[in-house]
Amino acid sequence: MGDSGYPCKPHLMTPFPTPSTPSELKYNKSHAKTRVIIEQTFGILKKRFSCLHSGLRTTPEKACDITLACATLHNIGIDRSDILDIDDDYVNDYGDVQVNIEDQWDGKNVRNYICRSFF
């Protein structure tokens, strides 16, 4: 999920720059709500793990491993009901949606497919 400053890619969905249909408007609204949740999640992880707050000065591969480890430890903590100083609004249950697409599709085609299929 990226904002309109990023290019739309098969692995990076961005909002429609000028939505012209009700489906595109619904997609953009959902996209914005989801990005807020993602940003809040980043905030929670950065608050809980100081290494993420101050920035990781390592290779991208190692940074991914560290971030994944922090997310895993955070989820274990949630499962064990450890105390977190966060708002309940941050904790949401959303089902996973699997979208099968062909590799040759570009980002805009993927976004259009998602918009047509789900909105």
Coordinates of C-alpha atoms in Angstrom, one line a residue:
M1 CA 0.0 0.0 0.0
G2 CA 1.5 3.3 -1.1
D3 CA 0.3 6.8 -1.4
S4 CA 0.0 8.6 -4.7
G5 CA 3.7 9.6 -4.6
Y6 CA 4.6 6.1 -5.5
P7 CA 4.2 4.4 -8.9
C8 CA 1.4 1.7 -9.0
K9 CA 3.1 -1.7 -9.3
P10 CA 1.8 -5.3 -9.1
H11 CA 3.3 -5.4 -5.5
L12 CA 2.5 -1.8 -4.6
M13 CA -1.1 -0.6 -4.8
T14 CA -1.8 3.1 -4.9
P15 CA -5.0 5.1 -5.0
F16 CA -6.6 6.1 -8.3
P17 CA -5.4 9.7 -9.0
T18 CA -8.7 10.9 -10.3
P19 CA -11.4 8.3 -9.5
S20 CA -14.3 8.4 -11.9
T21 CA -16.6 5.6 -10.9
P22 CA -18.3 4.6 -7.6
S23 CA -16.0 1.5 -7.5
E24 CA -12.9 3.6 -7.8
L25 CA -14.1 6.0 -5.1
K26 CA -14.9 3.0 -2.8
Y27 CA -11.4 1.5 -3.6
N28 CA -9.7 4.8 -2.7
K29 CA -11.7 5.1 0.6
S30 CA -10.7 1.5 1.5
H31 CA -7.1 2.1 0.5
A32 CA -6.9 5.2 2.7
K33 CA -8.4 3.3 5.7
T34 CA -6.0 0.4 5.2
R35 CA -3.0 2.7 5.0
V36 CA -4.0 4.4 8.3
I37 CA -4.1 0.9 9.9
I38 CA -0.7 0.1 8.5
E39 CA 0.8 3.4 9.7
Q40 CA -0.7 2.9 13.1
T41 CA 0.8 -0.6 13.2
F42 CA 4.2 0.8 12.3
G43 CA 3.8 3.3 15.1
I44 CA 3.0 0.5 17.6
L45 CA 6.0 -1.5 16.5
K46 CA 8.3 1.5 16.7
K47 CA 7.0 2.3 20.2
R48 CA 7.5 -1.2 21.4
F49 CA 10.9 -1.9 19.8
S50 CA 13.3 1.0 20.0
C51 CA 15.6 -0.5 17.3
L52 CA 12.8 0.3 14.8
H53 CA 12.2 3.7 16.2
S54 CA 15.7 4.9 15.8
G55 CA 16.2 3.3 12.3
L56 CA 18.0 0.2 11.3
R57 CA 21.5 0.8 10.0
T58 CA 22.1 -2.6 8.3
T59 CA 21.5 -4.3 5.0
P60 CA 18.0 -4.4 3.6
E61 CA 18.0 -8.2 4.0
K62 CA 18.9 -8.0 7.7
A63 CA 16.5 -5.1 8.3
C64 CA 13.7 -7.3 6.9
D65 CA 14.7 -10.1 9.3
I66 CA 14.7 -7.8 12.3
T67 CA 11.4 -6.2 11.4
L68 CA 9.8 -9.7 10.9
A69 CA 11.3 -10.8 14.3
C70 CA 9.8 -7.7 16.0
A71 CA 6.4 -8.3 14.4
T72 CA 6.5 -12.0 15.4
L73 CA 7.5 -11.1 19.0
H74 CA 4.7 -8.5 19.1
N75 CA 2.1 -11.1 18.0
I76 CA 3.4 -13.5 20.6
G77 CA 2.9 -10.8 23.2
I78 CA -0.6 -10.2 22.0
D79 CA -1.4 -13.9 22.2
R80 CA 0.0 -14.0 25.8
S81 CA -2.0 -10.9 26.7
D82 CA 1.0 -8.9 27.8
I83 CA 0.3 -5.2 28.6
L84 CA 0.5 -2.7 25.8
D85 CA -0.1 1.0 26.1
I86 CA -2.1 1.3 22.9
D87 CA -5.6 2.3 21.9
D88 CA -8.0 -0.6 21.2
D89 CA -8.7 1.2 17.9
Y90 CA -5.4 -0.1 16.7
V91 CA -6.3 -3.8 17.1
N92 CA -8.5 -5.0 14.3
D93 CA -9.4 -8.4 12.8
Y94 CA -9.4 -8.5 9.0
G95 CA -9.6 -11.6 6.9
D96 CA -6.9 -12.3 4.3
V97 CA -7.9 -11.9 0.7
Q98 CA -5.9 -13.8 -1.8
V99 CA -5.8 -12.4 -5.4
N100 CA -4.4 -14.6 -8.1
I101 CA -2.9 -12.5 -10.9
E102 CA -0.7 -13.3 -13.9
D103 CA 2.9 -12.1 -13.6
Q104 CA 2.7 -10.0 -16.8
W105 CA 0.1 -7.6 -15.4
D106 CA 1.3 -4.2 -14.5
G107 CA 0.2 -2.4 -11.4
K108 CA -2.6 -0.4 -13.0
N109 CA -4.1 -3.6 -14.4
V110 CA -3.9 -5.3 -10.9
R111 CA -5.5 -2.3 -9.3
N112 CA -8.3 -2.3 -11.9
Y113 CA -8.8 -6.0 -11.3
I114 CA -9.1 -5.5 -7.6
C115 CA -11.4 -2.6 -8.0
R116 CA -13.7 -4.5 -10.4
S117 CA -13.7 -7.7 -8.3
F118 CA -14.1 -6.3 -4.8
F119 CA -15.6 -2.9 -5.1

